[in-house]
Coordinates of C-alpha atoms in Angstrom, one line a residue:
Chain G
M1 CA 22.6 44.9 3.8
R2 CA 20.8 44.2 0.6
T3 CA 22.8 44.9 -2.5
N4 CA 21.2 47.0 -5.3
D5 CA 19.9 44.5 -7.8
V6 CA 18.2 46.8 -10.3
M7 CA 19.8 44.9 -13.2
L8 CA 18.5 41.6 -12.1
Q9 CA 15.0 42.9 -11.4
T10 CA 14.7 44.7 -14.7
A11 CA 16.0 41.7 -16.7
T12 CA 13.6 39.4 -14.7
K13 CA 10.6 41.5 -15.7
V14 CA 11.3 40.8 -19.3
V15 CA 12.7 37.2 -19.1
T16 CA 9.9 35.9 -17.0
F17 CA 7.3 36.5 -19.7
I18 CA 9.6 34.9 -22.3
I19 CA 9.9 31.8 -20.1
L20 CA 6.2 31.6 -19.5
L21 CA 5.4 31.9 -23.2
F22 CA 8.0 29.2 -23.9
A23 CA 6.4 27.0 -21.2
V24 CA 3.0 27.4 -22.8
H25 CA 4.4 26.6 -26.2
I26 CA 6.1 23.4 -24.9
F27 CA 2.9 22.4 -23.2
F28 CA 0.8 22.7 -26.3
A29 CA 3.4 21.2 -28.6
G30 CA 3.6 18.0 -26.6
H31 CA 1.4 15.9 -28.7
Y32 CA 3.4 16.1 -31.9
T33 CA 6.9 17.3 -30.8
P34 CA 9.0 16.9 -27.7
G35 CA 7.4 18.5 -24.7
G36 CA 4.2 18.1 -22.7
G37 CA 2.8 18.7 -19.3
F38 CA 5.8 17.7 -17.2
V39 CA 8.4 19.9 -18.9
G40 CA 5.9 22.7 -19.3
G41 CA 5.2 22.6 -15.6
L42 CA 8.8 22.7 -14.7
L43 CA 9.5 25.7 -17.0
T44 CA 6.6 27.6 -15.5
T45 CA 8.0 26.9 -12.0
S46 CA 11.4 28.1 -13.2
A47 CA 9.8 31.4 -14.2
I48 CA 8.2 31.8 -10.8
V49 CA 11.5 30.8 -9.1
L50 CA 13.3 33.5 -11.1
L51 CA 10.8 36.0 -9.7
M52 CA 11.4 34.8 -6.2
L53 CA 15.2 35.1 -6.7
A54 CA 15.0 38.6 -8.1
F55 CA 12.4 39.9 -5.6
D56 CA 11.4 38.0 -2.5
M57 CA 8.9 35.4 -1.5
N58 CA 6.3 37.8 -0.1
T59 CA 6.3 40.0 -3.2
V60 CA 5.8 37.0 -5.4
R61 CA 2.9 35.8 -3.1
K62 CA 1.3 39.1 -3.6
I63 CA 1.6 38.8 -7.4
L64 CA 0.4 35.2 -7.5
P65 CA -1.9 34.6 -4.5
I66 CA -2.1 30.8 -5.2
N67 CA -2.4 28.0 -2.7
Y68 CA -0.2 25.5 -4.4
V69 CA -1.5 22.5 -2.4
V70 CA -5.0 23.2 -3.7
M71 CA -3.5 23.6 -7.2
T72 CA -2.0 20.1 -6.9
A73 CA -5.3 18.7 -5.8
V74 CA -7.2 20.4 -8.7
G75 CA -4.6 19.0 -11.1
L76 CA -5.0 15.5 -9.8
L77 CA -8.8 15.8 -10.0
L78 CA -8.6 17.1 -13.6
A79 CA -6.3 14.1 -14.6
V80 CA -8.4 11.5 -12.8
G81 CA -11.6 13.1 -14.1
T82 CA -10.4 13.0 -17.7
A83 CA -9.5 9.3 -17.4
A84 CA -12.7 8.5 -15.5
A85 CA -14.9 10.2 -18.1
S86 CA -14.5 7.1 -20.1
I87 CA -16.5 5.2 -17.5
V88 CA -19.6 7.3 -18.4
F89 CA -19.3 6.1 -22.0
D90 CA -18.7 2.5 -20.8
V91 CA -15.3 2.0 -22.5
P92 CA -12.1 1.0 -20.7
F93 CA -10.7 3.5 -18.3
F94 CA -8.3 6.0 -19.9
T95 CA -9.8 5.7 -23.4
H96 CA -9.3 9.1 -25.0
A97 CA -11.4 10.9 -27.6
Y98 CA -10.4 13.4 -30.3
D99 CA -11.9 15.3 -33.2
Y100 CA -11.2 18.1 -35.6
F101 CA -12.8 21.5 -34.9
D102 CA -12.9 24.7 -36.9
L103 CA -11.7 27.3 -34.5
P104 CA -11.7 31.1 -35.1
L105 CA -8.2 32.4 -35.8
L106 CA -6.6 29.0 -35.6
G107 CA -8.4 27.3 -38.4
E108 CA -8.9 23.5 -38.4
T109 CA -7.4 22.1 -35.2
S110 CA -7.4 18.6 -33.8
L111 CA -8.5 18.6 -30.1
H112 CA -7.7 15.6 -28.1
S113 CA -8.8 14.8 -24.5
A114 CA -5.3 13.8 -23.7
M115 CA -4.7 17.5 -23.6
L116 CA -6.9 17.8 -20.5
F117 CA -5.0 15.0 -18.8
D118 CA -1.8 16.8 -19.6
A119 CA -3.3 20.0 -18.1
G120 CA -3.8 18.0 -14.9
V121 CA -0.2 16.9 -15.0
Y122 CA 0.9 20.5 -15.6
L123 CA -1.0 21.8 -12.6
V124 CA 0.3 18.9 -10.4
V125 CA 4.0 19.6 -11.4
V126 CA 3.7 23.3 -10.8
G127 CA 1.9 22.7 -7.5
V128 CA 4.3 20.2 -6.2
T129 CA 7.5 21.9 -7.1
M130 CA 6.2 25.3 -5.9
T131 CA 5.1 23.7 -2.6
I132 CA 8.6 22.2 -2.1
I133 CA 10.4 25.5 -2.9
Q134 CA 8.0 27.6 -0.8
T135 CA 8.2 25.2 2.2
I136 CA 12.0 25.1 2.2
G137 CA 12.3 28.8 1.4
E138 CA 10.2 29.8 4.4
D139 CA 11.9 27.4 6.8
E140 CA 13.7 29.4 9.5
Chain Z
M1 CA -19.7 -2.4 -16.6
S2 CA -16.2 -3.3 -17.7
N3 CA -14.5 -0.7 -15.4
L4 CA -15.8 -2.1 -12.1
L5 CA -12.5 -3.6 -11.1
L6 CA -10.9 -0.1 -11.2
F7 CA -13.3 1.4 -8.7
P8 CA -11.4 0.2 -5.6
I9 CA -8.4 2.2 -7.0
I10 CA -10.2 5.3 -8.2
I11 CA -12.5 5.9 -5.3
P12 CA -9.8 6.3 -2.6
L13 CA -7.7 8.4 -5.1
I14 CA -10.5 10.9 -5.7
F15 CA -11.4 11.1 -2.0
A16 CA -7.8 11.6 -1.0
T17 CA -7.5 14.4 -3.6
V18 CA -10.6 16.1 -2.3
L19 CA -9.3 15.9 1.2
M20 CA -6.2 17.8 0.2
I21 CA -8.2 20.9 -0.4
F22 CA -9.3 21.6 3.2
P23 CA -6.8 20.1 5.6
K24 CA -7.9 22.1 8.7
N25 CA -11.6 21.2 8.7
L26 CA -11.5 18.3 11.2
K27 CA -15.1 17.2 10.9
M28 CA -15.1 17.1 7.1
Q29 CA -11.8 15.3 7.1
R30 CA -13.1 12.5 9.3
W31 CA -16.4 12.1 7.6
I32 CA -15.0 12.2 4.0
A33 CA -12.2 9.8 4.9
V34 CA -14.6 7.2 6.4
I35 CA -17.0 7.6 3.5
G36 CA -14.2 7.1 1.1
A37 CA -12.9 3.9 2.8
A38 CA -16.4 2.5 3.2
S39 CA -17.4 3.1 -0.4
T40 CA -14.2 1.4 -1.5
F41 CA -15.1 -1.6 0.6
V42 CA -18.6 -1.7 -1.0
A43 CA -17.1 -1.4 -4.5
G44 CA -14.9 -4.4 -3.5
L45 CA -18.0 -6.4 -2.5
F46 CA -19.7 -5.8 -5.9
L47 CA -16.4 -6.8 -7.6
L48 CA -16.3 -10.0 -5.5
A49 CA -19.8 -10.9 -6.6
K50 CA -18.9 -10.2 -10.2
V51 CA -15.7 -12.3 -10.2
Q52 CA -17.5 -15.1 -8.4
S53 CA -20.3 -15.2 -11.1
D54 CA -18.3 -14.4 -14.3
G55 CA -14.7 -15.5 -13.6
V56 CA -11.5 -13.5 -13.9
Q57 CA -12.2 -9.8 -14.8
A58 CA -9.7 -8.1 -17.0
V59 CA -9.6 -4.7 -18.7
T60 CA -6.8 -3.1 -20.8
L61 CA -6.6 0.6 -20.2
G62 CA -7.2 3.0 -23.1
S63 CA -9.0 0.4 -25.3
W64 CA -5.7 -0.9 -26.5
P65 CA -5.3 -4.6 -27.4
A66 CA -4.0 -6.7 -24.5
P67 CA -0.2 -7.0 -24.5
F68 CA 0.2 -3.3 -25.6
G69 CA -1.8 -1.4 -23.0
I70 CA -1.7 -1.7 -19.3
S71 CA -3.9 -4.6 -18.2
M72 CA -5.7 -4.6 -14.9
V73 CA -6.7 -8.0 -13.8
S74 CA -9.0 -9.0 -10.9
D75 CA -9.0 -12.6 -10.1
M76 CA -10.3 -14.1 -6.9
L77 CA -7.0 -13.7 -5.0
S78 CA -6.7 -10.0 -5.8
V79 CA -10.4 -9.3 -5.0
L80 CA -10.1 -11.0 -1.6
L81 CA -6.9 -9.0 -0.9
V82 CA -8.5 -5.7 -2.1
L83 CA -11.5 -6.4 0.2
S84 CA -9.5 -7.2 3.3
S85 CA -7.2 -4.2 2.8
S86 CA -10.2 -1.8 2.3
L87 CA -11.8 -3.2 5.4
I88 CA -8.6 -2.7 7.4
T89 CA -8.2 0.8 6.1
L90 CA -11.8 1.6 7.1
F91 CA -11.1 0.4 10.7
V92 CA -7.8 2.3 10.8
V93 CA -9.6 5.5 9.9
V94 CA -12.2 5.0 12.6
Y95 CA -9.5 4.0 15.2
S96 CA -7.5 7.1 14.3
Y97 CA -10.2 9.5 15.5
S98 CA -9.2 9.3 19.1
T99 CA -5.6 8.1 18.9
I100 CA -3.7 10.0 16.3
G101 CA -4.2 13.5 17.7
I102 CA -5.7 16.6 16.2
K103 CA -2.4 18.1 15.1
R104 CA -1.6 15.1 12.9
E105 CA -5.2 14.9 11.6
Q106 CA -5.0 18.5 10.4
S107 CA -1.8 18.0 8.4
Y108 CA -2.9 15.7 5.6
Y109 CA -3.1 12.5 7.7
Y110 CA -6.3 11.1 6.0
P111 CA -5.2 11.9 2.4
A112 CA -2.0 10.0 3.1
V113 CA -4.0 7.0 4.4
L114 CA -6.2 7.0 1.3
F115 CA -3.3 7.4 -1.0
L116 CA -1.7 4.4 0.7
M117 CA -5.0 2.5 0.1
T118 CA -4.9 3.5 -3.6
G119 CA -1.4 2.1 -4.0
V120 CA -2.2 -1.1 -2.1
N121 CA -5.4 -1.8 -4.1
G122 CA -3.6 -0.9 -7.3
A123 CA -0.7 -3.3 -6.6
F124 CA -3.2 -6.1 -5.9
T125 CA -5.1 -5.4 -9.1
T126 CA -2.5 -4.7 -11.8
G127 CA -1.6 -7.1 -14.5
D128 CA 1.5 -5.4 -15.7
I129 CA 4.9 -5.7 -14.1
F130 CA 6.0 -2.1 -14.5
N131 CA 2.6 -0.8 -13.4
L132 CA 3.1 -3.0 -10.3
F133 CA 6.3 -1.0 -9.7
V134 CA 4.4 2.3 -10.1
F135 CA 1.7 1.3 -7.6
V136 CA 4.3 0.0 -5.2
E137 CA 5.9 3.5 -5.4
V138 CA 2.5 5.1 -4.8
L139 CA 2.0 3.2 -1.6
L140 CA 5.7 3.7 -0.5
M141 CA 5.4 7.5 -1.0
A142 CA 2.3 7.5 1.1
S143 CA 4.1 5.3 3.7
Y144 CA 7.1 7.7 3.8
A145 CA 4.7 10.5 4.6
L146 CA 3.0 8.5 7.3
I147 CA 6.1 7.1 8.9
V148 CA 7.5 10.6 9.5
H149 CA 4.1 12.2 10.1
G150 CA 4.3 14.2 13.3
G151 CA 8.1 14.5 13.2
E152 CA 9.1 13.0 16.6
K153 CA 12.8 12.2 17.0
P154 CA 12.5 8.3 16.7
Q155 CA 10.3 8.8 13.7
L156 CA 12.8 11.0 11.9
R157 CA 15.6 8.6 12.7
E158 CA 13.8 5.5 11.5
S159 CA 12.2 7.1 8.4
I160 CA 15.7 7.7 7.1
K161 CA 16.5 4.0 7.3
Y162 CA 13.1 3.1 5.9
L163 CA 13.6 5.5 3.0
L164 CA 17.1 4.3 2.2
V165 CA 16.2 0.6 2.2
N166 CA 13.1 1.1 0.0
I167 CA 14.8 3.4 -2.5
I168 CA 17.6 0.8 -2.9
S169 CA 15.1 -2.0 -3.3
S170 CA 13.0 0.1 -5.8
A171 CA 16.1 0.7 -7.9
L172 CA 16.7 -3.0 -7.9
F173 CA 13.1 -3.5 -8.9
V174 CA 13.6 -1.3 -12.0
A175 CA 16.9 -3.2 -12.8
A176 CA 15.1 -6.5 -12.5
V177 CA 12.2 -5.3 -14.7
A178 CA 14.8 -4.1 -17.3
F179 CA 16.5 -7.5 -17.3
L180 CA 13.2 -9.2 -17.7
Y181 CA 12.1 -6.9 -20.5
S182 CA 15.4 -7.4 -22.4
V183 CA 15.0 -11.2 -22.3
T184 CA 11.3 -11.4 -23.0
G185 CA 10.4 -8.1 -24.7
T186 CA 7.1 -7.7 -22.8
L187 CA 5.9 -6.3 -19.5
N188 CA 2.3 -7.6 -19.5
M189 CA 2.1 -10.4 -16.9
A190 CA -0.1 -12.7 -18.9
D191 CA 2.1 -12.2 -22.0
L192 CA 5.1 -12.9 -19.8
A193 CA 3.5 -16.2 -18.8
V194 CA 3.1 -17.1 -22.4
K195 CA 6.6 -16.0 -23.5
I196 CA 8.7 -17.4 -20.6
P197 CA 8.0 -21.1 -21.2
E198 CA 9.0 -20.6 -24.9
I199 CA 12.5 -19.3 -23.9
E200 CA 15.1 -22.1 -23.7
A201 CA 17.8 -20.2 -21.8
T202 CA 16.4 -20.8 -18.3
G203 CA 19.7 -19.8 -16.7
I204 CA 19.1 -16.1 -17.1
L205 CA 15.5 -16.4 -16.2
T206 CA 16.4 -18.1 -13.0
V207 CA 18.7 -15.3 -12.1
I208 CA 15.9 -12.8 -12.8
A209 CA 13.5 -14.9 -10.6
V210 CA 16.0 -14.7 -7.8
M211 CA 16.4 -10.9 -8.3
F212 CA 12.7 -10.5 -8.0
L213 CA 12.8 -12.6 -4.9
V214 CA 15.3 -10.1 -3.4
V215 CA 13.3 -7.1 -4.5
F216 CA 10.0 -8.3 -3.1
G217 CA 11.8 -9.9 -0.2
F218 CA 12.9 -6.3 0.8
K219 CA 9.2 -5.2 0.8
A220 CA 7.9 -8.4 2.4
A221 CA 10.7 -8.7 5.0
I222 CA 12.0 -12.2 4.4
F223 CA 15.0 -13.7 6.2
P224 CA 18.2 -11.8 5.4
L225 CA 16.3 -8.7 4.2
Y226 CA 14.0 -8.0 7.2
F227 CA 16.6 -6.0 9.2
W228 CA 14.9 -2.6 8.5
L229 CA 11.4 -3.7 9.6
P230 CA 11.5 -3.9 13.5
G231 CA 13.0 -0.5 14.0
S232 CA 11.0 1.3 11.3
Y233 CA 7.7 -0.1 12.4
H234 CA 8.3 0.7 16.0
A235 CA 8.6 4.5 15.3
P236 CA 5.1 5.6 14.1
P237 CA 2.0 5.8 16.2
V238 CA -0.3 2.7 16.5
P239 CA -2.9 3.4 13.8
I240 CA -0.2 3.9 11.2
L241 CA 1.7 0.9 12.6
A242 CA -1.5 -1.2 12.2
L243 CA -1.9 0.0 8.6
F244 CA 1.7 -0.9 7.8
G245 CA 1.8 -4.2 9.6
A246 CA -1.4 -5.3 8.0
L247 CA -0.9 -4.1 4.5
L248 CA 2.6 -3.2 3.4
T249 CA 4.5 -6.5 3.8
K250 CA 1.6 -8.3 2.4
V251 CA 2.0 -6.5 -0.9
G252 CA 5.5 -8.0 -1.2
V253 CA 4.1 -11.4 -0.3
Y254 CA 1.4 -11.1 -2.9
A255 CA 4.0 -10.1 -5.5
I256 CA 6.1 -13.1 -4.8
M257 CA 3.0 -15.3 -4.9
R258 CA 1.9 -13.9 -8.2
T259 CA 5.3 -14.0 -10.0
Y260 CA 6.3 -17.4 -8.6
T261 CA 3.0 -19.0 -9.6
L262 CA 2.3 -17.2 -12.9
F263 CA 5.6 -17.0 -14.8
F264 CA 8.7 -18.0 -12.8
T265 CA 7.9 -21.7 -13.0
M266 CA 10.6 -22.7 -15.4
N267 CA 13.0 -24.0 -12.8
I268 CA 10.9 -25.0 -9.8
G269 CA 13.6 -27.3 -8.4
F270 CA 15.8 -24.4 -7.7
T271 CA 13.7 -21.3 -7.2
H272 CA 10.9 -22.8 -5.1
E273 CA 13.3 -24.8 -2.9
L274 CA 15.2 -21.6 -2.3
L275 CA 11.9 -19.9 -1.4
A276 CA 11.0 -22.7 1.0
I277 CA 14.4 -22.6 2.8
I278 CA 14.3 -18.8 3.1
A279 CA 10.7 -19.0 4.4
I280 CA 11.7 -21.4 7.1
L281 CA 14.7 -19.2 8.1
T282 CA 12.3 -16.2 8.2
I283 CA 10.1 -18.0 10.6
L284 CA 13.0 -18.9 12.9
A285 CA 14.4 -15.3 12.8
G286 CA 11.0 -13.9 13.6
C287 CA 10.6 -16.3 16.6
V288 CA 13.9 -15.2 18.1
G289 CA 12.8 -11.6 17.9
A290 CA 9.3 -12.3 19.3
L291 CA 10.8 -14.0 22.3
A292 CA 13.6 -11.6 22.9
Y293 CA 11.7 -8.4 23.5
F294 CA 9.7 -7.0 26.5
D295 CA 8.0 -4.4 24.3
V296 CA 4.4 -5.0 23.3
K297 CA 4.9 -3.4 19.9
K298 CA 8.1 -5.2 19.1
I299 CA 6.6 -8.6 19.9
I300 CA 3.7 -8.2 17.5
I301 CA 6.1 -6.7 14.9
Y302 CA 8.3 -9.8 15.0
N303 CA 5.1 -11.9 14.5
I304 CA 4.6 -10.1 11.2
I305 CA 7.9 -11.6 10.1
I306 CA 6.9 -15.1 11.3
A307 CA 3.6 -14.9 9.3
V308 CA 5.4 -13.8 6.2
G309 CA 7.6 -17.0 6.5
V310 CA 4.6 -19.2 7.0
I311 CA 2.7 -17.8 4.0
L312 CA 5.7 -18.1 1.7
F313 CA 6.4 -21.6 2.8
G314 CA 2.9 -22.5 1.6
V315 CA 3.5 -20.8 -1.7
S316 CA 6.8 -22.6 -2.3
Q317 CA 5.1 -26.0 -2.2
M318 CA 3.1 -25.3 -5.4
N319 CA 0.4 -27.8 -4.5
E320 CA -3.3 -27.2 -3.9
A321 CA -3.2 -27.5 -0.1
G322 CA -0.2 -25.3 0.2
I323 CA -1.5 -22.5 -2.1
E324 CA -5.0 -22.5 -0.6
G325 CA -3.5 -22.5 2.9
S326 CA -1.3 -19.5 2.1
I327 CA -4.2 -17.5 0.7
F328 CA -6.3 -18.2 3.7
Y329 CA -3.5 -17.5 6.1
L330 CA -2.6 -14.3 4.2
I331 CA -6.1 -12.9 4.7
H332 CA -6.3 -14.1 8.3
D333 CA -3.0 -12.5 9.0
M334 CA -3.9 -9.1 7.6
L335 CA -7.0 -9.0 9.8
I336 CA -5.5 -10.4 12.9
K337 CA -2.4 -8.2 12.8
A338 CA -4.5 -5.1 12.5
A339 CA -6.6 -6.3 15.5
L340 CA -3.6 -7.1 17.6
F341 CA -2.0 -3.8 16.9
F342 CA -5.2 -2.0 17.9
L343 CA -5.4 -4.0 21.1
V344 CA -1.8 -3.4 22.0
G345 CA -2.3 0.2 21.2
I346 CA -5.1 0.5 23.7
V347 CA -2.9 -1.3 26.3
A348 CA 0.0 1.0 25.6
V349 CA -2.3 4.1 26.0
L350 CA -3.7 2.8 29.3
F351 CA -0.3 2.2 30.9
G352 CA 1.4 5.1 29.1
T353 CA 4.3 2.8 28.1
T354 CA 5.0 -0.1 25.8
N355 CA 7.3 -1.8 28.3
L356 CA 5.7 -5.1 29.5
R357 CA 7.6 -5.1 32.8
K358 CA 5.7 -1.9 33.9
M359 CA 2.3 -3.4 33.2
G360 CA 0.0 -5.6 35.2
G361 CA -3.5 -6.4 36.5
L362 CA -5.6 -4.9 33.6
I363 CA -8.1 -7.8 33.7
K364 CA -9.8 -6.4 36.8
T365 CA -10.5 -3.0 35.4
Y366 CA -10.9 -3.8 31.7
P367 CA -12.2 -7.4 31.5
V368 CA -13.7 -7.2 28.0
L369 CA -10.4 -5.8 26.6
G370 CA -8.5 -8.7 28.2
W371 CA -10.7 -11.4 26.8
S372 CA -10.8 -10.0 23.3
Y373 CA -7.0 -9.8 23.5
L374 CA -6.8 -13.5 24.5
V375 CA -9.1 -14.5 21.6
A376 CA -7.0 -12.5 19.1
A377 CA -3.8 -14.1 20.6
F378 CA -5.3 -17.6 20.3
G379 CA -6.4 -16.8 16.7
L380 CA -2.8 -15.7 15.8
A381 CA -1.4 -19.0 17.2
G382 CA -3.9 -21.0 15.3
I383 CA -6.0 -22.6 17.9
P384 CA -8.8 -24.6 16.2
P385 CA -12.1 -22.7 15.9
L386 CA -10.3 -19.5 15.3
S387 CA -9.0 -18.0 12.0
G388 CA -5.4 -19.0 12.2
F389 CA -6.2 -22.7 12.2
P390 CA -7.5 -23.6 8.7
G391 CA -4.8 -21.8 6.9
K392 CA -1.9 -23.2 8.9
L393 CA -3.4 -26.7 8.7
L394 CA -3.5 -26.5 4.9
I395 CA 0.0 -25.1 4.7
V396 CA 1.3 -27.9 7.0
Q397 CA -0.6 -30.5 4.9
G398 CA 0.9 -29.0 1.7
G399 CA 4.4 -29.3 3.2
F400 CA 3.9 -33.0 4.0
E401 CA 2.6 -33.6 0.5
G402 CA 5.5 -31.7 -1.0
P403 CA 9.2 -32.1 -0.9
Q404 CA 9.9 -30.1 2.2
F405 CA 8.2 -32.0 4.9
W406 CA 10.7 -30.8 7.5
G407 CA 9.3 -27.3 6.9
S408 CA 5.9 -28.3 8.2
I409 CA 7.5 -29.7 11.4
V410 CA 9.2 -26.3 11.9
I411 CA 5.9 -24.5 11.4
L412 CA 4.1 -26.7 13.9
A413 CA 6.9 -26.3 16.5
T414 CA 7.1 -22.5 16.0
S415 CA 3.3 -22.1 16.5
L416 CA 4.1 -22.8 20.2
I417 CA 6.6 -20.0 20.2
V418 CA 4.1 -17.6 18.6
L419 CA 1.6 -18.6 21.3
L420 CA 4.1 -18.1 24.0
S421 CA 5.1 -14.7 22.7
V422 CA 1.6 -13.3 22.6
V423 CA 0.4 -15.0 25.7
R424 CA 3.3 -13.4 27.6
I425 CA 1.7 -10.0 26.8
F426 CA -1.5 -11.4 28.3
I427 CA 0.2 -12.7 31.4
Y428 CA 2.2 -9.5 32.1
A429 CA -0.3 -6.9 31.2
F430 CA -3.6 -8.5 32.3
W431 CA -2.6 -10.7 35.3
G432 CA -0.6 -9.9 38.4
E433 CA -0.5 -6.9 40.7
P434 CA -2.6 -4.0 39.3
V435 CA -0.4 -1.1 38.2
E436 CA -1.8 2.4 38.1
T437 CA -3.3 3.2 34.7
V438 CA -3.6 6.5 32.9
P439 CA -7.1 7.9 33.5
L440 CA -9.0 7.9 30.3
K441 CA -12.4 9.3 29.4
K442 CA -15.0 6.6 28.9
S443 CA -16.0 8.1 25.5
S444 CA -12.5 8.1 24.0
Y445 CA -11.9 4.6 25.4
Y446 CA -15.0 3.3 23.6
Q447 CA -14.0 5.2 20.4
M448 CA -10.8 3.1 20.4
F449 CA -12.3 -0.1 21.7
T450 CA -15.3 -0.4 19.3
P451 CA -13.5 -0.8 16.0
T452 CA -11.0 -3.1 17.8
V453 CA -13.7 -5.5 19.1
V454 CA -15.5 -5.5 15.8
L455 CA -12.3 -6.5 14.0
V456 CA -11.7 -9.2 16.5
A457 CA -15.2 -10.5 16.0
I458 CA -14.6 -10.5 12.2
T459 CA -11.5 -12.6 12.6
V460 CA -13.5 -15.1 14.8
F461 CA -16.2 -15.3 12.2
F462 CA -13.5 -15.8 9.5
G463 CA -12.2 -18.8 11.5
V464 CA -15.5 -20.3 12.7
G465 CA -17.2 -19.8 9.3
A466 CA -14.2 -21.0 7.3
E467 CA -16.4 -23.4 5.4
L468 CA -18.3 -20.4 4.0
F469 CA -15.1 -18.8 2.8
M470 CA -13.5 -21.9 1.4
P471 CA -15.2 -21.7 -2.1
F472 CA -13.6 -18.2 -2.6
I473 CA -10.2 -19.4 -1.3
S474 CA -10.2 -22.5 -3.6
G475 CA -11.4 -20.3 -6.5
A476 CA -8.3 -18.1 -5.9
G477 CA -6.1 -21.1 -5.6
E478 CA -7.4 -22.5 -8.8
V479 CA -6.3 -19.5 -10.8
L480 CA -2.8 -19.5 -9.2
L481 CA -2.3 -23.2 -10.0
N482 CA -3.6 -23.0 -13.5
P483 CA -2.1 -19.8 -15.1
S484 CA -4.0 -20.6 -18.3
I485 CA -7.2 -19.2 -16.7
Y486 CA -5.4 -15.9 -16.0
I487 CA -3.8 -15.8 -19.5
D488 CA -7.0 -16.5 -21.3
A489 CA -8.9 -13.8 -19.4
V490 CA -6.3 -11.2 -20.4
L491 CA -5.4 -12.2 -23.9
K492 CA -8.9 -13.2 -24.9
E493 CA -9.2 -11.6 -28.3

């Protein structure tokens, strides 16, 4: 018999968004402060795992209909693609570029292509950890 | 085009990633896998031409100056190894079509093969000791996936052993790199080659050199550390076994070659003599195994260990003949082992067993298969016009010129045992009373046999046309014997 977990589910609905926001913050802060794609990815996974604990795997799959293996592949392609873009400009592999841009709302911001590489890492980390958890979780 | 030397690493990586997106589409999987392997081979050919005309190629990633970034270096040795490993992967992919089974093909088999190729090519190309560790892990992860792929009972049992041994040796690798870094303060191989001769405390460096021998010895299966190999390699199906037998131990051999010629040269009297003794013991241990078994896969598996010993004995002599001989023998051995595993795989499919005692009389029904097996077996033993001969001849010559002449005598004597062990397969499986074979469709037989016979033809060409290949081999040997060429190419500015 399933116990009544209304407390857990209500708390989860709030806490998940806080964790997700923190994950995004950690991810974007990685260039100047501790953080980055790896930790950001793990935090995002922890938010999804919390959802899975509070509800169940099928509900979560309805909320997030994502094929995590494809997500891993896309992340890898993004990371390799960022590194390989340097080949087009005939500089050594993995040479990054950066510049300052005037963005609306944010003002003058430095944008660095290492960010795209980190986004690839983020997708791979989320994809791999979620694949592991889903595969073990669904194992009968 | 400064990034050309990275193409053999990036191409299989991108193709493997794309293949992960649609695992169930069999036709696309096969086509994209074979295109990926073939284009890697073509990129390797371009790189060979470039290295041949312009000398050692080096690029430091991220436009950083040399000792600070990760250097990737492509000298003649690494290009030749990248080329032969790409060629073997191409043949393994084609051979897999009819042997590996649709269920395995649909669960990420080809991505794993291409990731393995990425790791192997990266390990051959890198010029940074920690990056070497990372690429070794890339190829090991892919090999873990492949060894357990399909999930049969023996595979599950052996994959646990394989994982355990490799995790322990990888941990030891990290520890050895940490020691080396704390003594020298650098990880770049060319920079290490500059710094190590300046350090006077050779005692600690000798200890580190022996640690590296243990680490790479686990990967390459040298004498006391080969215990995991026969069982683990016996478990997976033949195409995977061919890939492992041809490539994985050779990465360890290459790493020993590179470290023991480039920077661990401060105490040759101890380290290289130790290497020579271990190499001879490896040959003897392999010979015992090759004679002891009546299982076709086991016999060829023990021949891997023998070949590792022969190559390392050539390296330990540190003279021109020995080094060139080991390079030639290394490439020959990669090709011939893949060919032999392919042949043995067909024989095992035809009889439905790997037990030699239950086989017989195949020469009447499959004559071409029989004769190509005999050619490959003679090539392995080193009978003159074939590919095993020039390498072994040079290694033996190197031994007679060097301090360990008795090692050369052991190598010559054990060649007879190698010949005996592989000819025994020929005698039992192809001669004698015909045994009923498993009926096989003509088309699927030819799908298996075509890549095999082409690979055997390549090994014959490699032996008969040895004169054509010798300029490349001696170019590779020159860089190994004169580390200054390597150092200048990396630290040029």
